[in-house]
Amino acid sequence: MLIERGALRVGFATLETMEGGPPGADITYLLPEAQSAIGFAIPLDKELIRPYLRKELPNARADHEKDNIEVNIRAWRIAKDVRDFLRAEGHKAMSVIPNNKYREDVPGWQASLPPEISLRYLAVRSGVASFGWSGNVGIKDIGTPIILGGIVTSVKLEPTDPIPPEESFCVKCKLCTRVCGFQMFSDKEETVVILGGYTFTYAKRINKSRCLLVCGGSTGLHKSGQFSTWSPGRYDYPEDDYEVNRLMTLALTSQKKRPKIRDHSKGYVPASYGGTGTVQLTCGNCNIICWGDRVETAKNYKLLKNSGCVIQKENGELLVFPSEKAREEFEKMDPKHKRLYYKDYKKKIRKRAEITQLMP
Ligand code: SF4
Ligand code: SF4
């Protein structure tokens, strides 16, 4: 049923094969009677990814955003169809919301973003996909531009095995680490996850708030200053968690006052955060750059690196310039408008450090 509806791969996990994992591996969270979980993956449209990476105006951002939203909705609809089929057969079943739905009962969930059920854990343990260094999951020759779906059910299903390491799409080129503006994940240190006796590894998360700031759209200028995401925010790179925290309050407040990006896609309202506030896609780079083929991924990296930097006009329209020119254009902006995208948030920190140094 899932393959007929467009799934690239389908896999099955059970209470036993998900045993010993982090809270996201608990398939009984959504359904206490759950015995098994079904995972699947459907592809994003790669034709729309390269124009997005190149920052082609006026439609590339909106085209890819629309595809991303539609594929997520499709994954959710297909999961609901399988859920309904299982229920009609007399079983219990729940479908998993594919994205942006977190366990709001966990203290500090806004920072740690714990999913109700981790579709990534389900996918890697059931052989739908395997972990890439970025922590995104992918499939050989397809890479990580996929959207995952899942269903939990009281039916006892036969589990499927993980993809063997020699068949992984990830060649550890680490280009995914170079496209993240605020270096959310490490290029050296690993995280280990054990699920039902299998060990999985991927890059250690340095601080998820770094992704909230960049992928959430508050800022977009890469640490190198050479290129940006589709976000017009231009805050300096935070060196540590303290600086990340200082920037969070400032950047999120300023972002709310900015005009919405003006193109033909209006974004989406995340399932969490009380269903309020619209998010417009500006990054996702670590996910969409990796196509499961060393040469194609390197081409994507080059496109993004040479794609320039975004600034935003007061009417919400985005403009793209080479990095130096973008800096000049930004300097010319009306100071009131400019304040929505940049502030020297490290000034107070520097001052405090100077005072401490002067103290006997
Ligand atoms: S870009 Fe893809 S292949 Fe390269 S390290 Fe990252 S996940 Fe692995
Ligand atoms: S989505 Fe963007 S900000 Fe988030 S980790 Fe990936 S590259 Fe970094």
mmCIF file of C-alpha atoms and ligand atoms in Angstrom:
data_model
loop_
_atom_site.group_PDB
_atom_site.id
_atom_site.type_symbol
_atom_site.label_atom_id
_atom_site.label_comp_id
_atom_site.label_asym_id
_atom_site.label_seq_id
_atom_site.Cartn_x
_atom_site.Cartn_y
_atom_site.Cartn_z
ATOM 1 C CA MET A 1 0.000 0.000 0.000
ATOM 2 C CA LEU A 2 2.815 2.399 0.923
ATOM 3 C CA ILE A 3 4.942 1.527 -2.116
ATOM 4 C CA GLU A 4 1.910 2.046 -4.386
ATOM 5 C CA ARG A 5 1.472 5.482 -2.829
ATOM 6 C CA GLY A 6 5.036 6.530 -3.642
ATOM 7 C CA ALA A 7 7.200 5.280 -0.751
ATOM 8 C CA LEU A 8 10.819 4.612 -1.751
ATOM 9 C CA ARG A 9 11.263 2.020 0.981
ATOM 10 C CA VAL A 10 9.208 0.556 3.824
ATOM 11 C CA GLY A 11 10.434 -1.139 7.022
ATOM 12 C CA PHE A 12 9.094 -2.633 10.231
ATOM 13 C CA ALA A 13 10.295 -2.303 13.815
ATOM 14 C CA THR A 14 9.004 -3.848 17.015
ATOM 15 C CA LEU A 15 9.125 -3.151 20.748
ATOM 16 C CA GLU A 16 12.183 -5.445 20.856
ATOM 17 C CA THR A 17 14.081 -3.900 17.929
ATOM 18 C CA MET A 18 13.568 -0.356 19.295
ATOM 19 C CA GLU A 19 14.517 -1.409 22.839
ATOM 20 C CA GLY A 20 17.250 0.451 24.740
ATOM 21 C CA GLY A 21 16.972 3.645 22.665
ATOM 22 C CA PRO A 22 16.445 7.261 23.738
ATOM 23 C CA PRO A 23 12.875 8.450 24.585
ATOM 24 C CA GLY A 24 12.137 9.032 20.871
ATOM 25 C CA ALA A 25 12.457 5.294 20.294
ATOM 26 C CA ASP A 26 9.480 4.592 22.566
ATOM 27 C CA ILE A 27 6.806 3.435 20.127
ATOM 28 C CA THR A 28 4.244 3.219 22.951
ATOM 29 C CA TYR A 29 4.271 7.011 23.551
ATOM 30 C CA LEU A 30 1.499 7.601 21.007
ATOM 31 C CA LEU A 31 -0.159 4.211 21.488
ATOM 32 C CA PRO A 32 0.347 2.342 24.789
ATOM 33 C CA GLU A 33 -0.714 -0.959 23.140
ATOM 34 C CA ALA A 34 1.808 -0.601 20.294
ATOM 35 C CA GLN A 35 3.747 -3.735 19.385
ATOM 36 C CA SER A 36 5.217 -2.579 16.077
ATOM 37 C CA ALA A 37 5.948 0.488 13.992
ATOM 38 C CA ILE A 38 6.003 0.945 10.230
ATOM 39 C CA GLY A 39 8.470 3.397 8.706
ATOM 40 C CA PHE A 40 8.667 4.731 5.178
ATOM 41 C CA ALA A 41 10.365 7.440 3.113
ATOM 42 C CA ILE A 42 9.191 9.581 0.193
ATOM 43 C CA PRO A 43 11.452 11.826 -1.899
ATOM 44 C CA LEU A 44 11.586 15.607 -2.224
ATOM 45 C CA ASP A 45 11.740 16.961 -5.783
ATOM 46 C CA LYS A 46 15.462 17.278 -6.582
ATOM 47 C CA GLU A 47 14.678 19.410 -9.644
ATOM 48 C CA LEU A 48 13.698 22.187 -7.235
ATOM 49 C CA ILE A 49 16.672 21.815 -4.901
ATOM 50 C CA ARG A 50 19.469 23.162 -7.107
ATOM 51 C CA PRO A 51 17.650 26.423 -7.961
ATOM 52 C CA TYR A 52 17.049 26.800 -4.188
ATOM 53 C CA LEU A 53 20.740 26.222 -3.423
ATOM 54 C CA ARG A 54 21.729 28.686 -6.181
ATOM 55 C CA LYS A 55 19.230 31.234 -4.764
ATOM 56 C CA GLU A 56 17.492 31.820 -8.038
ATOM 57 C CA LEU A 57 15.039 34.713 -7.822
ATOM 58 C CA PRO A 58 12.124 35.131 -7.795
ATOM 59 C CA ASN A 59 10.719 31.604 -7.322
ATOM 60 C CA ALA A 60 13.331 29.088 -6.138
ATOM 61 C CA ARG A 61 12.764 29.504 -2.385
ATOM 62 C CA ALA A 62 9.009 29.349 -2.693
ATOM 63 C CA ASP A 63 9.056 26.404 -5.152
ATOM 64 C CA HIS A 64 11.165 24.231 -2.850
ATOM 65 C CA GLU A 65 9.229 25.311 0.239
ATOM 66 C CA LYS A 66 5.941 24.345 -1.401
ATOM 67 C CA ASP A 67 7.328 20.956 -2.422
ATOM 68 C CA ASN A 68 8.656 20.393 1.101
ATOM 69 C CA ILE A 69 5.293 21.244 2.657
ATOM 70 C CA GLU A 70 3.371 19.125 0.142
ATOM 71 C CA VAL A 71 5.628 16.077 0.627
ATOM 72 C CA ASN A 72 5.249 16.360 4.414
ATOM 73 C CA ILE A 73 1.475 16.543 4.011
ATOM 74 C CA ARG A 74 1.580 13.546 1.638
ATOM 75 C CA ALA A 75 3.606 11.529 4.187
ATOM 76 C CA TRP A 76 1.026 12.421 6.842
ATOM 77 C CA ARG A 77 -1.926 11.507 4.581
ATOM 78 C CA ILE A 78 -0.406 8.165 3.544
ATOM 79 C CA ALA A 79 0.336 7.346 7.197
ATOM 80 C CA LYS A 80 -3.282 8.160 8.079
ATOM 81 C CA ASP A 81 -4.561 5.895 5.266
ATOM 82 C CA VAL A 82 -2.505 2.974 6.620
ATOM 83 C CA ARG A 83 -3.717 3.804 10.154
ATOM 84 C CA ASP A 84 -7.339 3.745 8.950
ATOM 85 C CA PHE A 85 -6.759 0.476 7.074
ATOM 86 C CA LEU A 86 -5.346 -1.155 10.222
ATOM 87 C CA ARG A 87 -8.211 0.178 12.336
ATOM 88 C CA ALA A 88 -10.757 -1.160 9.816
ATOM 89 C CA GLU A 89 -9.082 -4.566 10.225
ATOM 90 C CA GLY A 90 -9.797 -4.347 13.966
ATOM 91 C CA HIS A 91 -6.323 -3.291 15.165
ATOM 92 C CA LYS A 92 -5.200 -0.242 17.072
ATOM 93 C CA ALA A 93 -3.063 2.211 15.149
ATOM 94 C CA MET A 94 -1.810 5.811 15.261
ATOM 95 C CA SER A 95 -0.081 7.789 12.543
ATOM 96 C CA VAL A 96 2.946 9.946 13.397
ATOM 97 C CA ILE A 97 3.019 13.637 12.420
ATOM 98 C CA PRO A 98 6.132 13.804 10.188
ATOM 99 C CA ASN A 99 7.678 17.075 11.359
ATOM 100 C CA ASN A 100 7.667 19.903 13.898
ATOM 101 C CA LYS A 101 5.640 18.038 16.522
ATOM 102 C CA TYR A 102 7.462 17.649 19.801
ATOM 103 C CA ARG A 103 6.901 16.129 23.242
ATOM 104 C CA GLU A 104 5.666 19.239 24.993
ATOM 105 C CA ASP A 105 5.515 17.322 28.315
ATOM 106 C CA VAL A 106 9.344 17.218 28.482
ATOM 107 C CA PRO A 107 10.782 20.184 30.469
ATOM 108 C CA GLY A 108 12.780 22.466 28.143
ATOM 109 C CA TRP A 109 11.323 20.803 25.019
ATOM 110 C CA GLN A 110 11.654 24.097 23.087
ATOM 111 C CA ALA A 111 15.444 23.704 23.190
ATOM 112 C CA SER A 112 15.850 19.918 23.066
ATOM 113 C CA LEU A 113 13.004 19.348 20.513
ATOM 114 C CA PRO A 114 12.181 15.738 21.491
ATOM 115 C CA PRO A 115 9.921 14.185 18.820
ATOM 116 C CA GLU A 116 6.827 12.228 19.852
ATOM 117 C CA ILE A 117 8.387 9.288 18.056
ATOM 118 C CA SER A 118 11.679 9.623 16.224
ATOM 119 C CA LEU A 119 11.012 8.749 12.599
ATOM 120 C CA ARG A 120 14.788 8.724 12.089
ATOM 121 C CA TYR A 121 15.301 5.987 14.693
ATOM 122 C CA LEU A 122 12.423 4.052 13.208
ATOM 123 C CA ALA A 123 13.862 4.443 9.691
ATOM 124 C CA VAL A 124 17.411 3.390 10.552
ATOM 125 C CA ARG A 125 16.417 0.444 12.731
ATOM 126 C CA SER A 126 13.924 -0.892 10.192
ATOM 127 C CA GLY A 127 16.240 -0.462 7.171
ATOM 128 C CA VAL A 128 14.278 2.298 5.437
ATOM 129 C CA ALA A 129 17.384 4.540 5.488
ATOM 130 C CA SER A 130 20.680 4.922 7.337
ATOM 131 C CA PHE A 131 22.288 7.772 9.266
ATOM 132 C CA GLY A 132 24.516 10.242 7.454
ATOM 133 C CA TRP A 133 27.173 12.196 9.330
ATOM 134 C CA SER A 134 24.767 15.150 9.517
ATOM 135 C CA GLY A 135 22.254 13.101 11.485
ATOM 136 C CA ASN A 136 19.844 13.260 8.583
ATOM 137 C CA VAL A 137 18.975 9.841 7.220
ATOM 138 C CA GLY A 138 19.307 8.834 3.606
ATOM 139 C CA ILE A 139 19.458 6.180 0.937
ATOM 140 C CA LYS A 140 22.245 5.332 -1.535
ATOM 141 C CA ASP A 141 22.000 7.310 -4.828
ATOM 142 C CA ILE A 142 19.125 9.333 -3.359
ATOM 143 C CA GLY A 143 20.759 10.897 -0.328
ATOM 144 C CA THR A 144 18.973 12.766 2.427
ATOM 145 C CA PRO A 145 16.326 14.856 0.583
ATOM 146 C CA ILE A 146 13.602 12.500 1.781
ATOM 147 C CA ILE A 147 10.654 12.903 4.124
ATOM 148 C CA LEU A 148 9.921 10.145 6.607
ATOM 149 C CA GLY A 149 6.577 8.828 7.724
ATOM 150 C CA GLY A 150 5.436 6.330 10.336
ATOM 151 C CA ILE A 151 2.574 4.426 11.911
ATOM 152 C CA VAL A 152 2.489 2.598 15.261
ATOM 153 C CA THR A 153 0.158 -0.336 15.687
ATOM 154 C CA SER A 154 -0.923 -3.104 18.064
ATOM 155 C CA VAL A 155 -0.282 -5.675 15.299
ATOM 156 C CA LYS A 156 2.799 -7.859 15.802
ATOM 157 C CA LEU A 157 4.807 -7.448 12.587
ATOM 158 C CA GLU A 158 7.977 -9.201 11.446
ATOM 159 C CA PRO A 159 10.879 -6.712 11.911
ATOM 160 C CA THR A 160 13.202 -5.813 9.047
ATOM 161 C CA ASP A 161 16.980 -5.346 9.441
ATOM 162 C CA PRO A 162 18.981 -2.099 9.289
ATOM 163 C CA ILE A 163 20.887 -1.250 6.098
ATOM 164 C CA PRO A 164 24.392 -2.789 6.441
ATOM 165 C CA PRO A 165 27.194 -0.173 6.905
ATOM 166 C CA GLU A 166 28.794 -1.144 3.565
ATOM 167 C CA GLU A 167 25.566 -0.115 1.801
ATOM 168 C CA SER A 168 25.376 3.297 3.480
ATOM 169 C CA PHE A 169 25.043 6.375 1.269
ATOM 170 C CA CYS A 170 27.309 8.392 3.588
ATOM 171 C CA VAL A 171 30.940 8.646 2.475
ATOM 172 C CA LYS A 172 31.893 10.932 5.410
ATOM 173 C CA CYS A 173 32.840 13.779 3.066
ATOM 174 C CA LYS A 174 31.648 16.145 5.862
ATOM 175 C CA LEU A 175 30.382 18.724 3.362
ATOM 176 C CA CYS A 176 27.192 18.793 5.423
ATOM 177 C CA THR A 177 29.176 20.350 8.288
ATOM 178 C CA ARG A 178 30.465 23.115 6.007
ATOM 179 C CA VAL A 179 27.028 24.293 4.895
ATOM 180 C CA CYS A 180 25.671 24.904 8.385
ATOM 181 C CA GLY A 181 25.916 28.654 9.061
ATOM 182 C CA PHE A 182 26.210 28.287 12.839
ATOM 183 C CA GLN A 183 27.847 24.820 13.024
ATOM 184 C CA MET A 184 25.027 23.036 14.820
ATOM 185 C CA PHE A 185 26.794 19.675 14.676
ATOM 186 C CA SER A 186 30.409 18.619 15.133
ATOM 187 C CA ASP A 187 32.757 17.686 12.312
ATOM 188 C CA LYS A 188 34.685 15.305 14.576
ATOM 189 C CA GLU A 189 32.732 14.091 17.593
ATOM 190 C CA GLU A 190 30.043 11.424 17.355
ATOM 191 C CA THR A 191 26.748 10.613 19.050
ATOM 192 C CA VAL A 192 25.957 6.946 19.638
ATOM 193 C CA VAL A 193 22.435 5.515 19.641
ATOM 194 C CA ILE A 194 21.730 1.871 20.454
ATOM 195 C CA LEU A 195 18.458 0.398 19.251
ATOM 196 C CA GLY A 196 17.609 -3.260 19.844
ATOM 197 C CA GLY A 197 21.258 -4.334 19.966
ATOM 198 C CA TYR A 198 22.424 -2.321 16.908
ATOM 199 C CA THR A 199 24.749 0.663 17.323
ATOM 200 C CA PHE A 200 24.246 3.749 15.146
ATOM 201 C CA THR A 201 26.464 6.842 15.025
ATOM 202 C CA TYR A 202 26.236 10.353 13.641
ATOM 203 C CA ALA A 203 27.660 13.807 14.435
ATOM 204 C CA LYS A 204 27.340 15.146 17.977
ATOM 205 C CA ARG A 205 24.880 18.039 18.308
ATOM 206 C CA ILE A 206 26.816 21.083 19.579
ATOM 207 C CA ASN A 207 23.668 23.029 20.499
ATOM 208 C CA LYS A 208 20.283 22.605 18.784
ATOM 209 C CA SER A 209 19.515 26.291 19.353
ATOM 210 C CA ARG A 210 22.100 27.010 16.657
ATOM 211 C CA CYS A 211 19.760 25.329 14.178
ATOM 212 C CA LEU A 212 16.752 27.109 15.687
ATOM 213 C CA LEU A 213 18.470 30.409 14.945
ATOM 214 C CA VAL A 214 19.510 29.562 11.384
ATOM 215 C CA CYS A 215 16.964 27.054 10.134
ATOM 216 C CA GLY A 216 14.287 28.949 12.072
ATOM 217 C CA GLY A 217 15.155 31.925 9.837
ATOM 218 C CA SER A 218 16.398 34.448 12.437
ATOM 219 C CA THR A 219 19.785 34.619 10.771
ATOM 220 C CA GLY A 220 21.430 33.250 7.673
ATOM 221 C CA LEU A 221 24.909 34.615 7.096
ATOM 222 C CA HIS A 222 27.426 31.752 7.169
ATOM 223 C CA LYS A 223 30.295 31.937 9.662
ATOM 224 C CA SER A 224 32.674 32.489 6.711
ATOM 225 C CA GLY A 225 30.655 35.530 5.551
ATOM 226 C CA GLN A 226 30.853 34.125 1.986
ATOM 227 C CA PHE A 227 27.260 32.986 1.565
ATOM 228 C CA SER A 228 23.950 32.915 3.387
ATOM 229 C CA THR A 229 20.799 30.881 3.648
ATOM 230 C CA TRP A 230 17.577 32.497 2.376
ATOM 231 C CA SER A 231 17.342 34.359 5.698
ATOM 232 C CA PRO A 232 18.255 38.070 5.618
ATOM 233 C CA GLY A 233 19.489 37.993 9.267
ATOM 234 C CA ARG A 234 23.221 38.784 9.567
ATOM 235 C CA TYR A 235 24.212 38.170 13.191
ATOM 236 C CA ASP A 236 27.817 37.346 14.094
ATOM 237 C CA TYR A 237 28.707 33.723 14.745
ATOM 238 C CA PRO A 238 28.233 32.790 18.428
ATOM 239 C CA GLU A 239 31.382 31.208 19.830
ATOM 240 C CA ASP A 240 29.764 29.397 22.760
ATOM 241 C CA ASP A 241 26.460 28.498 24.428
ATOM 242 C CA TYR A 242 26.416 31.767 26.379
ATOM 243 C CA GLU A 243 26.535 33.771 23.163
ATOM 244 C CA VAL A 244 23.912 31.494 21.589
ATOM 245 C CA ASN A 245 21.562 32.203 24.504
ATOM 246 C CA ARG A 246 22.118 35.950 24.331
ATOM 247 C CA LEU A 247 21.420 35.941 20.614
ATOM 248 C CA MET A 248 18.294 33.775 20.897
ATOM 249 C CA THR A 249 16.154 36.369 22.688
ATOM 250 C CA LEU A 250 17.330 39.245 20.541
ATOM 251 C CA ALA A 251 17.110 37.448 17.195
ATOM 252 C CA LEU A 252 13.705 35.835 17.769
ATOM 253 C CA THR A 253 12.196 39.159 18.858
ATOM 254 C CA SER A 254 13.638 41.038 15.860
ATOM 255 C CA GLN A 255 12.568 38.308 13.448
ATOM 256 C CA LYS A 256 8.916 38.735 14.488
ATOM 257 C CA LYS A 257 9.073 42.411 13.481
ATOM 258 C CA ARG A 258 10.457 41.697 10.002
ATOM 259 C CA PRO A 259 8.217 41.654 6.950
ATOM 260 C CA LYS A 260 7.320 38.166 5.718
ATOM 261 C CA ILE A 261 9.427 36.993 2.796
ATOM 262 C CA ARG A 262 7.530 38.150 -0.262
ATOM 263 C CA ASP A 263 7.271 35.400 -2.871
ATOM 264 C CA HIS A 264 4.625 32.898 -3.912
ATOM 265 C CA SER A 265 4.823 30.646 -0.811
ATOM 266 C CA LYS A 266 3.632 31.796 2.571
ATOM 267 C CA GLY A 267 5.302 29.115 4.726
ATOM 268 C CA TYR A 268 3.694 26.789 7.239
ATOM 269 C CA VAL A 269 2.449 26.780 10.798
ATOM 270 C CA PRO A 270 4.354 24.210 12.904
ATOM 271 C CA ALA A 271 2.272 21.616 14.738
ATOM 272 C CA SER A 272 4.054 22.456 18.005
ATOM 273 C CA TYR A 273 4.377 25.983 19.474
ATOM 274 C CA GLY A 274 0.596 25.975 19.977
ATOM 275 C CA GLY A 275 0.017 26.093 16.216
ATOM 276 C CA THR A 276 0.867 29.799 16.124
ATOM 277 C CA GLY A 277 3.405 31.661 14.022
ATOM 278 C CA THR A 278 4.363 30.982 10.449
ATOM 279 C CA VAL A 279 7.724 29.555 9.446
ATOM 280 C CA GLN A 280 9.183 30.257 6.022
ATOM 281 C CA LEU A 281 11.861 27.836 4.889
ATOM 282 C CA THR A 282 15.291 29.436 4.594
ATOM 283 C CA CYS A 283 17.811 26.654 5.261
ATOM 284 C CA GLY A 284 17.629 22.832 5.433
ATOM 285 C CA ASN A 285 21.042 22.916 3.756
ATOM 286 C CA CYS A 286 22.597 19.958 5.578
ATOM 287 C CA ASN A 287 19.655 17.867 4.425
ATOM 288 C CA ILE A 288 19.203 18.889 0.816
ATOM 289 C CA ILE A 289 22.880 19.131 -0.144
ATOM 290 C CA CYS A 290 23.574 15.408 0.218
ATOM 291 C CA TRP A 291 22.411 13.400 -2.786
ATOM 292 C CA GLY A 292 23.980 10.053 -1.863
ATOM 293 C CA ASP A 293 26.632 10.455 -4.553
ATOM 294 C CA ARG A 294 29.977 12.118 -3.835
ATOM 295 C CA VAL A 295 30.130 14.057 -7.129
ATOM 296 C CA GLU A 296 26.549 15.351 -7.026
ATOM 297 C CA THR A 297 26.905 16.393 -3.379
ATOM 298 C CA ALA A 298 30.132 18.273 -4.172
ATOM 299 C CA LYS A 299 28.318 20.075 -7.024
ATOM 300 C CA ASN A 300 25.580 21.095 -4.595
ATOM 301 C CA TYR A 301 28.141 22.425 -2.120
ATOM 302 C CA LYS A 302 29.766 24.522 -4.838
ATOM 303 C CA LEU A 303 26.400 25.949 -5.898
ATOM 304 C CA LEU A 304 25.557 27.010 -2.361
ATOM 305 C CA LYS A 305 29.015 28.407 -1.643
ATOM 306 C CA ASN A 306 28.777 30.631 -4.744
ATOM 307 C CA SER A 307 25.124 31.549 -4.255
ATOM 308 C CA GLY A 308 25.703 34.927 -2.559
ATOM 309 C CA CYS A 309 23.955 36.583 0.378
ATOM 310 C CA VAL A 310 20.381 37.666 0.914
ATOM 311 C CA ILE A 311 19.123 41.028 2.088
ATOM 312 C CA GLN A 312 15.485 42.076 2.456
ATOM 313 C CA LYS A 313 13.705 45.192 1.269
ATOM 314 C CA GLU A 314 11.136 46.892 3.504
ATOM 315 C CA ASN A 315 8.319 45.419 1.400
ATOM 316 C CA GLY A 316 9.573 41.886 2.207
ATOM 317 C CA GLU A 317 11.150 41.222 -1.192
ATOM 318 C CA LEU A 318 14.498 39.401 -1.112
ATOM 319 C CA LEU A 319 17.565 40.474 -3.075
ATOM 320 C CA VAL A 320 20.691 38.366 -3.609
ATOM 321 C CA PHE A 321 24.207 39.805 -4.052
ATOM 322 C CA PRO A 322 27.788 38.513 -3.908
ATOM 323 C CA SER A 323 28.924 38.727 -0.275
ATOM 324 C CA GLU A 324 30.872 42.037 -0.477
ATOM 325 C CA LYS A 325 28.132 43.802 -2.428
ATOM 326 C CA ALA A 326 25.515 42.450 0.027
ATOM 327 C CA ARG A 327 27.501 43.974 2.894
ATOM 328 C CA GLU A 328 27.600 47.337 1.105
ATOM 329 C CA GLU A 329 23.885 47.242 0.314
ATOM 330 C CA PHE A 330 23.135 46.305 3.901
ATOM 331 C CA GLU A 331 25.155 49.261 5.200
ATOM 332 C CA LYS A 332 23.098 51.583 3.001
ATOM 333 C CA MET A 333 19.822 50.436 4.540
ATOM 334 C CA ASP A 334 17.721 52.678 6.763
ATOM 335 C CA PRO A 335 19.045 52.168 10.362
ATOM 336 C CA LYS A 336 15.545 51.384 11.669
ATOM 337 C CA HIS A 337 15.108 48.614 9.094
ATOM 338 C CA LYS A 338 18.694 47.385 9.548
ATOM 339 C CA ARG A 339 18.125 46.835 13.277
ATOM 340 C CA LEU A 340 15.742 43.995 12.444
ATOM 341 C CA TYR A 341 18.606 41.974 10.951
ATOM 342 C CA TYR A 342 21.738 42.884 12.873
ATOM 343 C CA LYS A 343 22.879 44.053 16.273
ATOM 344 C CA ASP A 344 26.297 43.775 17.863
ATOM 345 C CA TYR A 345 24.993 41.459 20.575
ATOM 346 C CA LYS A 346 28.555 40.718 21.734
ATOM 347 C CA LYS A 347 29.243 44.330 22.750
ATOM 348 C CA LYS A 348 28.062 43.888 26.347
ATOM 349 C CA ILE A 349 29.914 40.585 26.637
ATOM 350 C CA ARG A 350 33.153 42.236 25.463
ATOM 351 C CA LYS A 351 32.659 45.137 27.901
ATOM 352 C CA ARG A 352 32.123 42.768 30.812
ATOM 353 C CA ALA A 353 35.278 40.848 29.874
ATOM 354 C CA GLU A 354 37.261 44.117 29.751
ATOM 355 C CA ILE A 355 36.002 45.155 33.226
ATOM 356 C CA THR A 356 36.854 41.716 34.645
ATOM 357 C CA GLN A 357 40.374 41.994 33.240
ATOM 358 C CA LEU A 358 40.850 45.401 34.878
ATOM 359 C CA MET A 359 39.762 44.120 38.275
ATOM 360 C CA PRO A 360 42.623 43.495 40.734
HETATM 361 S S1 SF4 B 1 27.320 15.336 3.075
HETATM 362 FE FE1 SF4 B 1 26.247 13.359 3.092
HETATM 363 S S2 SF4 B 1 27.848 11.879 2.494
HETATM 364 FE FE2 SF4 B 1 28.922 13.744 3.129
HETATM 365 S S3 SF4 B 1 29.314 13.392 5.335
HETATM 366 FE FE3 SF4 B 1 27.397 14.551 5.180
HETATM 367 S S4 SF4 B 1 25.810 12.966 5.268
HETATM 368 FE FE4 SF4 B 1 27.725 11.929 4.741
HETATM 369 S S1 SF4 B 2 19.077 22.846 8.847
HETATM 370 FE FE1 SF4 B 2 20.549 24.502 8.457
HETATM 371 S S2 SF4 B 2 20.931 25.407 10.484
HETATM 372 FE FE2 SF4 B 2 19.955 23.437 10.831
HETATM 373 S S3 SF4 B 2 21.661 22.029 11.151
HETATM 374 FE FE3 SF4 B 2 21.127 21.926 8.965
HETATM 375 S S4 SF4 B 2 22.448 23.423 7.961
HETATM 376 FE FE4 SF4 B 2 22.493 23.841 10.165
#
